[in-house]
PDB file of C-alpha atoms in Angstrom:
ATOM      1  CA  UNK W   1      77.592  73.628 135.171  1.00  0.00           C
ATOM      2  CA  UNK W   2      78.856  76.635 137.410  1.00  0.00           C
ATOM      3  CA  UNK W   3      81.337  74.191 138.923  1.00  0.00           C
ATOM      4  CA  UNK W   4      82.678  72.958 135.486  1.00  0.00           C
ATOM      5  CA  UNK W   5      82.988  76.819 134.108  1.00  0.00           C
ATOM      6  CA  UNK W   6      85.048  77.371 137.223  1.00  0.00           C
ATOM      7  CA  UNK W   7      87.448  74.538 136.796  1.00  0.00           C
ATOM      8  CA  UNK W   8      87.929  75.436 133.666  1.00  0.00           C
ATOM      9  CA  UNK W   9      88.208  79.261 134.137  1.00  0.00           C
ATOM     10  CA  UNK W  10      90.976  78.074 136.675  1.00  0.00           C
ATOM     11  CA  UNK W  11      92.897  75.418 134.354  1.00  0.00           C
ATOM     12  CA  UNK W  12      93.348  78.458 131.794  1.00  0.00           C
ATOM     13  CA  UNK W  13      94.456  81.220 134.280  1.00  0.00           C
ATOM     14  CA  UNK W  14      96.994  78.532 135.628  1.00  0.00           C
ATOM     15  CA  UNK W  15      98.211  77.816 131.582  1.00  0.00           C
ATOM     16  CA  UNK W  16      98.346  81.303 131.105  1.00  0.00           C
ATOM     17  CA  UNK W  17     100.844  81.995 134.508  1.00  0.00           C
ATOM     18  CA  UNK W  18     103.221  78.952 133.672  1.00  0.00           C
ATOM     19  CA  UNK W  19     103.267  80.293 130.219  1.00  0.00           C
ATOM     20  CA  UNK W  20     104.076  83.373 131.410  1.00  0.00           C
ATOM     21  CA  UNK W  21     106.685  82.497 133.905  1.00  0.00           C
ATOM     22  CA  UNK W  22     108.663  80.007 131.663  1.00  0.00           C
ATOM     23  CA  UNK W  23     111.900  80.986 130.559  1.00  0.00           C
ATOM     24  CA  UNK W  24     112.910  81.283 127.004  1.00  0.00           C
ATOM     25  CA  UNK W  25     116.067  80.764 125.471  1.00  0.00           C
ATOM     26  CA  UNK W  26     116.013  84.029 123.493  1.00  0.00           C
ATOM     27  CA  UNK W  27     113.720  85.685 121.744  1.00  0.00           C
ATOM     28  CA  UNK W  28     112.415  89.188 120.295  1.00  0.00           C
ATOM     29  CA  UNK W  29     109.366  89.383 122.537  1.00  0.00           C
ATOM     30  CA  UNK W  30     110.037  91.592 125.573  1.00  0.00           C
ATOM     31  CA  UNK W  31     113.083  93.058 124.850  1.00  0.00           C
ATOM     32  CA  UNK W  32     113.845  96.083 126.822  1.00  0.00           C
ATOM     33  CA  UNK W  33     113.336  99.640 124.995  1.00  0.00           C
ATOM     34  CA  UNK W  34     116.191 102.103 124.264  1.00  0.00           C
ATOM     35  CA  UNK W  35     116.426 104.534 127.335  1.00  0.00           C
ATOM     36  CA  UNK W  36     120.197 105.480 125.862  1.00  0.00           C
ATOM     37  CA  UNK W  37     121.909 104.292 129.399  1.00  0.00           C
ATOM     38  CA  UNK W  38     120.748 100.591 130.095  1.00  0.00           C
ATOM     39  CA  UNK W  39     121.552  98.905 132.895  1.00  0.00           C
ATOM     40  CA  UNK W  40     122.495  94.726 131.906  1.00  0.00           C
ATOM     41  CA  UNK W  41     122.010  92.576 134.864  1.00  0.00           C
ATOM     42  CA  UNK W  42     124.535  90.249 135.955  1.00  0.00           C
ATOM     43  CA  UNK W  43     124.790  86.514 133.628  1.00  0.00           C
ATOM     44  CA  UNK W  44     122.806  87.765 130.679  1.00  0.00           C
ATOM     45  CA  UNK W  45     123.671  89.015 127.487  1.00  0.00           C
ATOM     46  CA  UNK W  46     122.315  91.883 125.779  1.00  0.00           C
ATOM     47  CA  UNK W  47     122.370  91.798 121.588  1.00  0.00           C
ATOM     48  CA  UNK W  48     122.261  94.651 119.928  1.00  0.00           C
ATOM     49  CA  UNK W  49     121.270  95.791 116.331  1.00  0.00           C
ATOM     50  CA  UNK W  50     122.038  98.691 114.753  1.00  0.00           C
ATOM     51  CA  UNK W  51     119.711  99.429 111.808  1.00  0.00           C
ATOM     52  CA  UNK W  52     118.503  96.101 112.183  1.00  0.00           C
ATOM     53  CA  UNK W  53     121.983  94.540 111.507  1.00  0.00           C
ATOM     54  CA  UNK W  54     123.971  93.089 114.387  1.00  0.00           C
ATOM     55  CA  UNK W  55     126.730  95.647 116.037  1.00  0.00           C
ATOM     56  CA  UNK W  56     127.419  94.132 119.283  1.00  0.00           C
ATOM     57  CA  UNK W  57     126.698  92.327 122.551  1.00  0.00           C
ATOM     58  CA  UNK W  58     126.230  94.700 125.842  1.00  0.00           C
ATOM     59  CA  UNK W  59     128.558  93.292 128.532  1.00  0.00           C
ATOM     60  CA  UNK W  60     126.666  93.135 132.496  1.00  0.00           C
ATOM     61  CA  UNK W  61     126.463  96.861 133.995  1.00  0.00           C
ATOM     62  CA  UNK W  62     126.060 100.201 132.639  1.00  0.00           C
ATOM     63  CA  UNK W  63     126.252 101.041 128.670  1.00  0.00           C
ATOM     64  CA  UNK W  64     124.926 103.813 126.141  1.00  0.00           C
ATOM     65  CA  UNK W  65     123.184 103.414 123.314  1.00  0.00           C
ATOM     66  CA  UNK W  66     121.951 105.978 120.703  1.00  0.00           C
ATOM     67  CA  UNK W  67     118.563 106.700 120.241  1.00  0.00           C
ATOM     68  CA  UNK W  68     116.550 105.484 117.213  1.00  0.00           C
ATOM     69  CA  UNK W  69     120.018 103.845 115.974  1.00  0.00           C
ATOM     70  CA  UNK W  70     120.399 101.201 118.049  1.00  0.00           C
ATOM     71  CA  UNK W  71     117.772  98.595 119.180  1.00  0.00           C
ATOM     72  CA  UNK W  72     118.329  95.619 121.732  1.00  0.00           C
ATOM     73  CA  UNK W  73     117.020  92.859 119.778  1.00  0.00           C
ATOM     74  CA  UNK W  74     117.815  90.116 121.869  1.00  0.00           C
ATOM     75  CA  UNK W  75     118.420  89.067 125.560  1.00  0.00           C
ATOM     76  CA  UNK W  76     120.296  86.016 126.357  1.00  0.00           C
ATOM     77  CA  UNK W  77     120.366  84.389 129.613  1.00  0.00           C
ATOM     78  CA  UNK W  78     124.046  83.084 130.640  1.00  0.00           C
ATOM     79  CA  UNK W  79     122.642  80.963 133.441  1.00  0.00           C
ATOM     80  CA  UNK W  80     122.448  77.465 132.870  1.00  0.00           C
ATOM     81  CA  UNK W  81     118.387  76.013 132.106  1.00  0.00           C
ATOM     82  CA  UNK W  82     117.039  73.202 132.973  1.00  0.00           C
ATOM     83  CA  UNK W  83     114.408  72.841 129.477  1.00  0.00           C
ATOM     84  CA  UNK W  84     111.475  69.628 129.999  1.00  0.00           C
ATOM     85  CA  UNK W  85     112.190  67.275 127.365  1.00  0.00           C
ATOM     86  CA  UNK W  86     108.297  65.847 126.665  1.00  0.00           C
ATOM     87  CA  UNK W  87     106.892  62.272 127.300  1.00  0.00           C
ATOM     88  CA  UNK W  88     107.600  60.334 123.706  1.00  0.00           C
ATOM     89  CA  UNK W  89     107.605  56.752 122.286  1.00  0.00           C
ATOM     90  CA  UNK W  90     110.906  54.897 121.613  1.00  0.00           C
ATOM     91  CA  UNK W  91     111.270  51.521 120.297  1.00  0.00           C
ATOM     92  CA  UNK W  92     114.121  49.188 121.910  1.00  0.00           C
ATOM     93  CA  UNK W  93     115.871  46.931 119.440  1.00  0.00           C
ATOM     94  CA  UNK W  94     113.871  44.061 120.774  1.00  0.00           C
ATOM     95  CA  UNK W  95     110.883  45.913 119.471  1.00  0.00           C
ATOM     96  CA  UNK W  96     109.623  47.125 122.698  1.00  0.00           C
ATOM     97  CA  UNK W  97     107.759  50.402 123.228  1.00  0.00           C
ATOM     98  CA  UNK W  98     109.224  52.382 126.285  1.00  0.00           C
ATOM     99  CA  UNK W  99     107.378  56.220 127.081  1.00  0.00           C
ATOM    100  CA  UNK W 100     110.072  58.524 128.224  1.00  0.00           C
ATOM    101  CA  UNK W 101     110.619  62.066 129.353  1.00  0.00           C
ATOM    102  CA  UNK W 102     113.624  63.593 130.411  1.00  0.00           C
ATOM    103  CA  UNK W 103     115.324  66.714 130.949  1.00  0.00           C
ATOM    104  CA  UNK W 104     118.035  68.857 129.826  1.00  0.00           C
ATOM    105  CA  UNK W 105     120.190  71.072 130.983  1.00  0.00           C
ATOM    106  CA  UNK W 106     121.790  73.396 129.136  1.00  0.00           C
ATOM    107  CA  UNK W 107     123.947  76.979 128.712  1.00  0.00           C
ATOM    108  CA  UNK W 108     123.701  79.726 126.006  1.00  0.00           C
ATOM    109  CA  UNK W 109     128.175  79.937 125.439  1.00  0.00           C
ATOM    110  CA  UNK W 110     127.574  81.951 122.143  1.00  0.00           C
ATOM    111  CA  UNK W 111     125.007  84.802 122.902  1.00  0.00           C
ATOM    112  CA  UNK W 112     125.591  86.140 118.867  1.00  0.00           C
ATOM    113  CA  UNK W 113     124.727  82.429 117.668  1.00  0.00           C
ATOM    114  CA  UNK W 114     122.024  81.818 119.698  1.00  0.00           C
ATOM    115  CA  UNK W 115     120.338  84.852 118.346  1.00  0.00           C
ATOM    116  CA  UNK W 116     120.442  84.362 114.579  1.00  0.00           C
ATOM    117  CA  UNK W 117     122.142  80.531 114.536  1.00  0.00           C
ATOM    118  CA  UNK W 118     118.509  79.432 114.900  1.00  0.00           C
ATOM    119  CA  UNK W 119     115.041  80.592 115.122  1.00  0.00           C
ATOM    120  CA  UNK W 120     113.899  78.751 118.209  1.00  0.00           C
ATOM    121  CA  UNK W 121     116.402  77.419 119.983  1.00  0.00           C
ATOM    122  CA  UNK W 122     114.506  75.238 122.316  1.00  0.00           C
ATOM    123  CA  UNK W 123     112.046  74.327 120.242  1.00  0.00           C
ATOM    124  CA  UNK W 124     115.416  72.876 118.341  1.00  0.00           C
ATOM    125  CA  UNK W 125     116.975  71.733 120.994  1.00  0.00           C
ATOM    126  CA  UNK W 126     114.229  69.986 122.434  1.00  0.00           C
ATOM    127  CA  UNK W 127     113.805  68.219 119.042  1.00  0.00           C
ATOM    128  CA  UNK W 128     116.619  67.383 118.698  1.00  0.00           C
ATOM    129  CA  UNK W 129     116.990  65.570 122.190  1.00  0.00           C
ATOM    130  CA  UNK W 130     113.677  63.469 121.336  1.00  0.00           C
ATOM    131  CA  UNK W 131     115.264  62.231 118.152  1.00  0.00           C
ATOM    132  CA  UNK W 132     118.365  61.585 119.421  1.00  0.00           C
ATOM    133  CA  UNK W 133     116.740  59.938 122.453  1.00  0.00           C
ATOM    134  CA  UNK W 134     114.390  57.554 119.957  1.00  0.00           C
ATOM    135  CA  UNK W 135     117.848  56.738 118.028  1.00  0.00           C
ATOM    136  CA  UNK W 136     119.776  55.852 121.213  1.00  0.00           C
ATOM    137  CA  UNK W 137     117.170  53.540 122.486  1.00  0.00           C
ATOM    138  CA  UNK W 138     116.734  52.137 119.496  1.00  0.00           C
ATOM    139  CA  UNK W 139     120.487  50.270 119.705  1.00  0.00           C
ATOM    140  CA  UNK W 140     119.846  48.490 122.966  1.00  0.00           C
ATOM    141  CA  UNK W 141     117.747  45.942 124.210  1.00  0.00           C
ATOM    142  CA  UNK W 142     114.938  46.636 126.993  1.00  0.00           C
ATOM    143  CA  UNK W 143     116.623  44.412 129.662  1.00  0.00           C
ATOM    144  CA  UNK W 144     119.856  46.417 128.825  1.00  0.00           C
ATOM    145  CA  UNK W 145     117.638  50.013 129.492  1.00  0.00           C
ATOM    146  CA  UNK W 146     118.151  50.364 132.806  1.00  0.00           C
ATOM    147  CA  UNK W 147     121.310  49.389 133.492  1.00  0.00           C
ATOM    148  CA  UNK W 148     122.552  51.152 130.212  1.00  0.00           C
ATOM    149  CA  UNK W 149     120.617  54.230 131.642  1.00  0.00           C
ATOM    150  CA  UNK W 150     124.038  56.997 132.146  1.00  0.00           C
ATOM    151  CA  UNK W 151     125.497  55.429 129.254  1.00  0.00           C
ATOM    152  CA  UNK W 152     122.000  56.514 127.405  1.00  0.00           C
ATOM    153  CA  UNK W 153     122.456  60.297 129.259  1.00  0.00           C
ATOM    154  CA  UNK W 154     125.549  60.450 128.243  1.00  0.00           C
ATOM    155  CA  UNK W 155     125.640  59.205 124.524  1.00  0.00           C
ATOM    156  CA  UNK W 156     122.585  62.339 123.732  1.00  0.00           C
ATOM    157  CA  UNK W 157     124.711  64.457 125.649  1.00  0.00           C
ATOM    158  CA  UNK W 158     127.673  64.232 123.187  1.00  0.00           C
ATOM    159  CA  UNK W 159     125.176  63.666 120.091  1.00  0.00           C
ATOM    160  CA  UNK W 160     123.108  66.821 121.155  1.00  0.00           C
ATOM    161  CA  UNK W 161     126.262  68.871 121.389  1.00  0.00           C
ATOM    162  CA  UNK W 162     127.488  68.371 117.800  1.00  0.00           C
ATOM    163  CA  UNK W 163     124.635  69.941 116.661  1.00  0.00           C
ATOM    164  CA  UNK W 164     124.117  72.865 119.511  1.00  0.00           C
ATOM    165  CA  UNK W 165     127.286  74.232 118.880  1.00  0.00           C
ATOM    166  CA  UNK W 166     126.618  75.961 115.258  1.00  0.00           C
ATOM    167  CA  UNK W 167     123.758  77.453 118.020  1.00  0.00           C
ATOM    168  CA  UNK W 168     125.748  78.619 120.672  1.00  0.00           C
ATOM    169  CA  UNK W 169     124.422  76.214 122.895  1.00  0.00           C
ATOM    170  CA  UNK W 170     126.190  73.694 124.980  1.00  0.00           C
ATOM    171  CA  UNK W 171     124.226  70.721 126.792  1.00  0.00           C
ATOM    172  CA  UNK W 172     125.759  69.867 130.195  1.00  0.00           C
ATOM    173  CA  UNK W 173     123.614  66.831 130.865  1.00  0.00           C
ATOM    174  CA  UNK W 174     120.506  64.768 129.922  1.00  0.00           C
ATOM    175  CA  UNK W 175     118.720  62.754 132.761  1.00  0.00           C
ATOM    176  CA  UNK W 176     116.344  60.382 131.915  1.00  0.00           C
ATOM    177  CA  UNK W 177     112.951  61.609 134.026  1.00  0.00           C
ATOM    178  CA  UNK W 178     110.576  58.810 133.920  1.00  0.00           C
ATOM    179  CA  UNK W 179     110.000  55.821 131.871  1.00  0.00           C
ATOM    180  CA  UNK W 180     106.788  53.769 131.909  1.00  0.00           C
ATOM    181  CA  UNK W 181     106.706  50.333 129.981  1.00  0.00           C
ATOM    182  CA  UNK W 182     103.404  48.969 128.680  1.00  0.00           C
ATOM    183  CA  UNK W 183     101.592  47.189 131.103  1.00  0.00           C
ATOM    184  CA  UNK W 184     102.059  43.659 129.831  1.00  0.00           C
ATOM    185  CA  UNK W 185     105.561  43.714 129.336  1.00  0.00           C
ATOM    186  CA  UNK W 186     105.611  45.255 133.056  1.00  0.00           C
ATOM    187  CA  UNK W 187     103.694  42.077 134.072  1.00  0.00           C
ATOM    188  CA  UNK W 188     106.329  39.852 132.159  1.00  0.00           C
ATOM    189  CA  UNK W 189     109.218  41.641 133.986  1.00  0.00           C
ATOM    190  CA  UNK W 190     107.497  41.245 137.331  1.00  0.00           C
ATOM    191  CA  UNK W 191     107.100  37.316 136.430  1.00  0.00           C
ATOM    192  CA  UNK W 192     110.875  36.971 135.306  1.00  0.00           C
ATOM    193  CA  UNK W 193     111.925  38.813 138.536  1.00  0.00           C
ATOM    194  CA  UNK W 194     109.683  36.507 140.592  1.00  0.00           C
ATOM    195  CA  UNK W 195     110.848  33.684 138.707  1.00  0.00           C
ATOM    196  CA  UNK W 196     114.787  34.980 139.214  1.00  0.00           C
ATOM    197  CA  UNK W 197     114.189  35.147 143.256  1.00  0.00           C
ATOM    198  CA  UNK W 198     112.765  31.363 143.435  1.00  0.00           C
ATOM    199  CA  UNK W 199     115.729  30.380 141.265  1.00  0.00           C
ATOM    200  CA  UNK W 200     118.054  31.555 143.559  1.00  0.00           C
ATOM    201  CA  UNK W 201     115.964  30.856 146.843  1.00  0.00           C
ATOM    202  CA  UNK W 202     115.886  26.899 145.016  1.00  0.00           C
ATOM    203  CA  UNK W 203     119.600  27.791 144.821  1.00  0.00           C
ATOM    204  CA  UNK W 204     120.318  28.597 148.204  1.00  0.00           C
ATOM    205  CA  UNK W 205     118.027  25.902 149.682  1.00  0.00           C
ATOM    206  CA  UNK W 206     119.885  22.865 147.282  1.00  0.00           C
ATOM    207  CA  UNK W 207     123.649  24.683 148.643  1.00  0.00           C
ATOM    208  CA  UNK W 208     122.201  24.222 151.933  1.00  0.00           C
ATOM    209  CA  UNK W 209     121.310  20.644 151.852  1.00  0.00           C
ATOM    210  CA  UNK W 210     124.611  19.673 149.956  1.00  0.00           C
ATOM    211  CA  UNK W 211     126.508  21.786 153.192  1.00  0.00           C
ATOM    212  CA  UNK W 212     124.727  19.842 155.350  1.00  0.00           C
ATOM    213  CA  UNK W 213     125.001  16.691 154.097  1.00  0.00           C
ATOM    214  CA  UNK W 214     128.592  17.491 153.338  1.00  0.00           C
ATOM    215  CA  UNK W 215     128.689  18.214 157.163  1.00  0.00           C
ATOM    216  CA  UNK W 216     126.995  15.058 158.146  1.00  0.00           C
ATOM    217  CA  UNK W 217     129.492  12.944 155.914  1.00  0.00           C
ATOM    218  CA  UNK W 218     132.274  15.154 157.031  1.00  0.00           C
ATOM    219  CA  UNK W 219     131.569  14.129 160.823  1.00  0.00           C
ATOM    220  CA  UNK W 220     130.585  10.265 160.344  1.00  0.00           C
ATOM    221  CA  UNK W 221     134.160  10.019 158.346  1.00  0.00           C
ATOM    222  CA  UNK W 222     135.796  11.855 161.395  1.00  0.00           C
ATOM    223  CA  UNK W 223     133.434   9.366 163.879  1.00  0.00           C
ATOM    224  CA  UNK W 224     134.778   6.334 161.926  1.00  0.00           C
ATOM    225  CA  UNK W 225     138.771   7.576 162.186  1.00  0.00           C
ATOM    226  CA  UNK W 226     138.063   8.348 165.718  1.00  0.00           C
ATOM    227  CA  UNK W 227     136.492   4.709 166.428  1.00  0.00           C
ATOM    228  CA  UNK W 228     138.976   3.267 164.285  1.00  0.00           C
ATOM    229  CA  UNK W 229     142.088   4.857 165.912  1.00  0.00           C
ATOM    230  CA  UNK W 230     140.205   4.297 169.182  1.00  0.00           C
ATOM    231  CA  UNK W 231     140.174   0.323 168.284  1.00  0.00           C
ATOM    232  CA  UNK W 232     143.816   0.694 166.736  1.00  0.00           C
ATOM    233  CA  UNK W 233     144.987   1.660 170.202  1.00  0.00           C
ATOM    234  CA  UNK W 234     143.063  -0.162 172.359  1.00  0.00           C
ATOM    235  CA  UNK W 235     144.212  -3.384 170.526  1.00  0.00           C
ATOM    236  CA  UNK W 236     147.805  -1.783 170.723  1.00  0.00           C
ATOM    237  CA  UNK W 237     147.587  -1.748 174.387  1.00  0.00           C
ATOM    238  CA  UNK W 238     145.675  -5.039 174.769  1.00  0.00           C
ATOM    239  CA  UNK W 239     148.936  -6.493 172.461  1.00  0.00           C
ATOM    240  CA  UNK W 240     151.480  -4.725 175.092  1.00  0.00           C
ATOM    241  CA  UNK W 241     149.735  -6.262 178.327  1.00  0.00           C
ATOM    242  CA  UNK W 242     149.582  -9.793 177.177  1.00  0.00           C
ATOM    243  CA  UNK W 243     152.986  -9.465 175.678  1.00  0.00           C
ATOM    244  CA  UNK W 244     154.136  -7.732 179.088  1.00  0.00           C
ATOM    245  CA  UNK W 245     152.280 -10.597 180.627  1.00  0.00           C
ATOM    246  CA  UNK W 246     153.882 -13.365 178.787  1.00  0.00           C
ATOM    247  CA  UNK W 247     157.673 -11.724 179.760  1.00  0.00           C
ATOM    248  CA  UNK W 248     156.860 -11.469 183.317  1.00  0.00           C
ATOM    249  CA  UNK W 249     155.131 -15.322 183.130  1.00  0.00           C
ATOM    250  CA  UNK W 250     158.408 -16.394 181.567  1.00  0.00           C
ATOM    251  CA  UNK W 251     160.958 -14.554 183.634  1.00  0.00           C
ATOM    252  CA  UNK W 252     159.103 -15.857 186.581  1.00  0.00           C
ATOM    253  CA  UNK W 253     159.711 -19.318 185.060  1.00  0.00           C
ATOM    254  CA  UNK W 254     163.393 -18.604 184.607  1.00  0.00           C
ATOM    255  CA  UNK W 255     163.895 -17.893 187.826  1.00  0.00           C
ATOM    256  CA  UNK W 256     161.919 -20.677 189.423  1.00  0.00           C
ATOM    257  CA  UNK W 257     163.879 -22.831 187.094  1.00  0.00           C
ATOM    258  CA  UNK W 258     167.388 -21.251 188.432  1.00  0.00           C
ATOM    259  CA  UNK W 259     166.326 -21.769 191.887  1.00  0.00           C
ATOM    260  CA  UNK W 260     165.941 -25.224 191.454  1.00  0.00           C
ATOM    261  CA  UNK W 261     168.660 -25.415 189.648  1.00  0.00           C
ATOM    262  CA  UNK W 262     170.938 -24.048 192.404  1.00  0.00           C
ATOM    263  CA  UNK W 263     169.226 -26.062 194.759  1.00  0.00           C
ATOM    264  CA  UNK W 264     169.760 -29.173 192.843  1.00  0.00           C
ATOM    265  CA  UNK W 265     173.663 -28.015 191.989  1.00  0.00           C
ATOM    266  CA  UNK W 266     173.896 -27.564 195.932  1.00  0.00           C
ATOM    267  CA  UNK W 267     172.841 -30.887 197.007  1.00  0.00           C
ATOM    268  CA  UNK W 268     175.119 -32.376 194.260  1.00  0.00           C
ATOM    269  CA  UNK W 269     178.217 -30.778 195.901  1.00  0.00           C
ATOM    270  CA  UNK W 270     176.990 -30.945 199.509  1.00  0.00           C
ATOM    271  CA  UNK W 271     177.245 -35.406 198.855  1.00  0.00           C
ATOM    272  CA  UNK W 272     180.089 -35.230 196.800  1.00  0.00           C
ATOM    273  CA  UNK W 273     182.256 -33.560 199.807  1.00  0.00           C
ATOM    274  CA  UNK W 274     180.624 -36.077 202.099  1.00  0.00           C
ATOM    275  CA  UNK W 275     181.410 -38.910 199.858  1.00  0.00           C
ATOM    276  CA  UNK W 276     185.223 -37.500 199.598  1.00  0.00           C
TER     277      UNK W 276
END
């Protein structure tokens, strides 16, 4: 029991610090007391009331104000915040139910409309960016989510800065934090994704076979020109040599024939001198 006192003792004391150390937009609470020379710090804005109406806004440095008369009601940081946009529900247009958080980042450009353009600015503001966010998701499909995602940031960016500007507020981004689907639709994605990477491993492994065989036909087509030019010239050259063959068979013929014939022509002229 001591042990669940003290976790809890410690849970509060740590509440009680981060509520402490978060920054505010604006807000009466803490506003520094009239010491007639003030010192404003660098990139924050001082508003002033005098008599409870507004008069003017201190600039950074060293100013005077009168006593009783004048009152800083406000203080306005210039820097730009970075505000935690809670964990909500959206609905896709495929009527799917994403959780997302976000956050938003954002700079007071209007210190006088910040103060009295709205009572809580980033309660507004961060109202504003949940709605907007619901509304946004609401147009797409969940498959489209993710890759839509800086489209998403950047469509509640301009929709968030319509209405911030009758605050003095300007938002210079929204990033989407995280977003958790429910647990069977994460099972069905992991499924389709499985599914996708056998389709294209079945893919690659069918291209694969048709480059082979594609290949294989390729070289038994090249084999058979080969072999058949092979044959082709081989029966050209076979053709030459008996041709070649025949000539010399012939010529040889020719010649044996002319011999004779001389030799016959010879003996002819030889006896017909003797017979003269």
């Amino acid at each position: 029991m001591f042990k669940t006192s003290s976790i809890r003792s410690a849970r509060l004391i740590k509440l009680m610090v981060n509520h402490a150390s978060r920054r505010h937009i604006t807000g009466r609470s803490g506003t520094p007391i009239n010491t007639i020379i003030v010192f404003v710090p660098q990139q924050e804005a001082w508003v002033v009331e005098r008599f409870g109406k507004y008069t003017r806004i201190l600039e950074p440095g060293i100013n005077f104000l009168t006593p009783i008369v004048h009152k800083v009601a406000y203080v306005q940081s210039l820097k730009e915040l970075a505000i935690d946009v809670p964990q909500q529900a959206a609905i896709t247009m495929d009527n799917v139910t994403l959780n997302l958080d976000g956050v938003l980042y954002l700079r007071v450009t209007d210190p006088h409309k910040a103060s009295y353009g709205v009572e809580d600015a980033e309660f507004a503001i961060t109202q504003l960016a949940q709605t907007t966010m619901r509304s946004e998701i609401g147009k797409i499909a969940l498959d489209t989510v993710f890759r839509e995602r800086e489209t998403l940031n950047i469509n509640i960016v301009e929709a968030l800065n319509k209405a911030a500007e009758a605050w003095g507020l300007t938002c210079l981004r929204y990033e989407i934090r995280d977003m958790k689907l429910p647990k069977k639709i994460q099972e069905a994605m992991q499924m389709q994704v499985e599914a996708e990477r056998k389709k294209r491993a079945s893919i690659l492994e069918s291209e694969g076979i048709r480059e082979a065989d594609i290949n294989v036909a390729e070289g038994q087509k090249k084999a058979k020109i080969l072999n058949s030019e092979a044959f082709k010239l081989e029966q050209i050259n076979n053709a030459e040599g008996e041709a070649n063959a025949i000539l010399a068979k012939a010529k040889a013929k020719a010649d044996a024939i002319n011999i004779v014939a001389q030799a016959i022509t010879s003996k002819v002229s030889f006896k017909l001198m003797l017979l003269v």
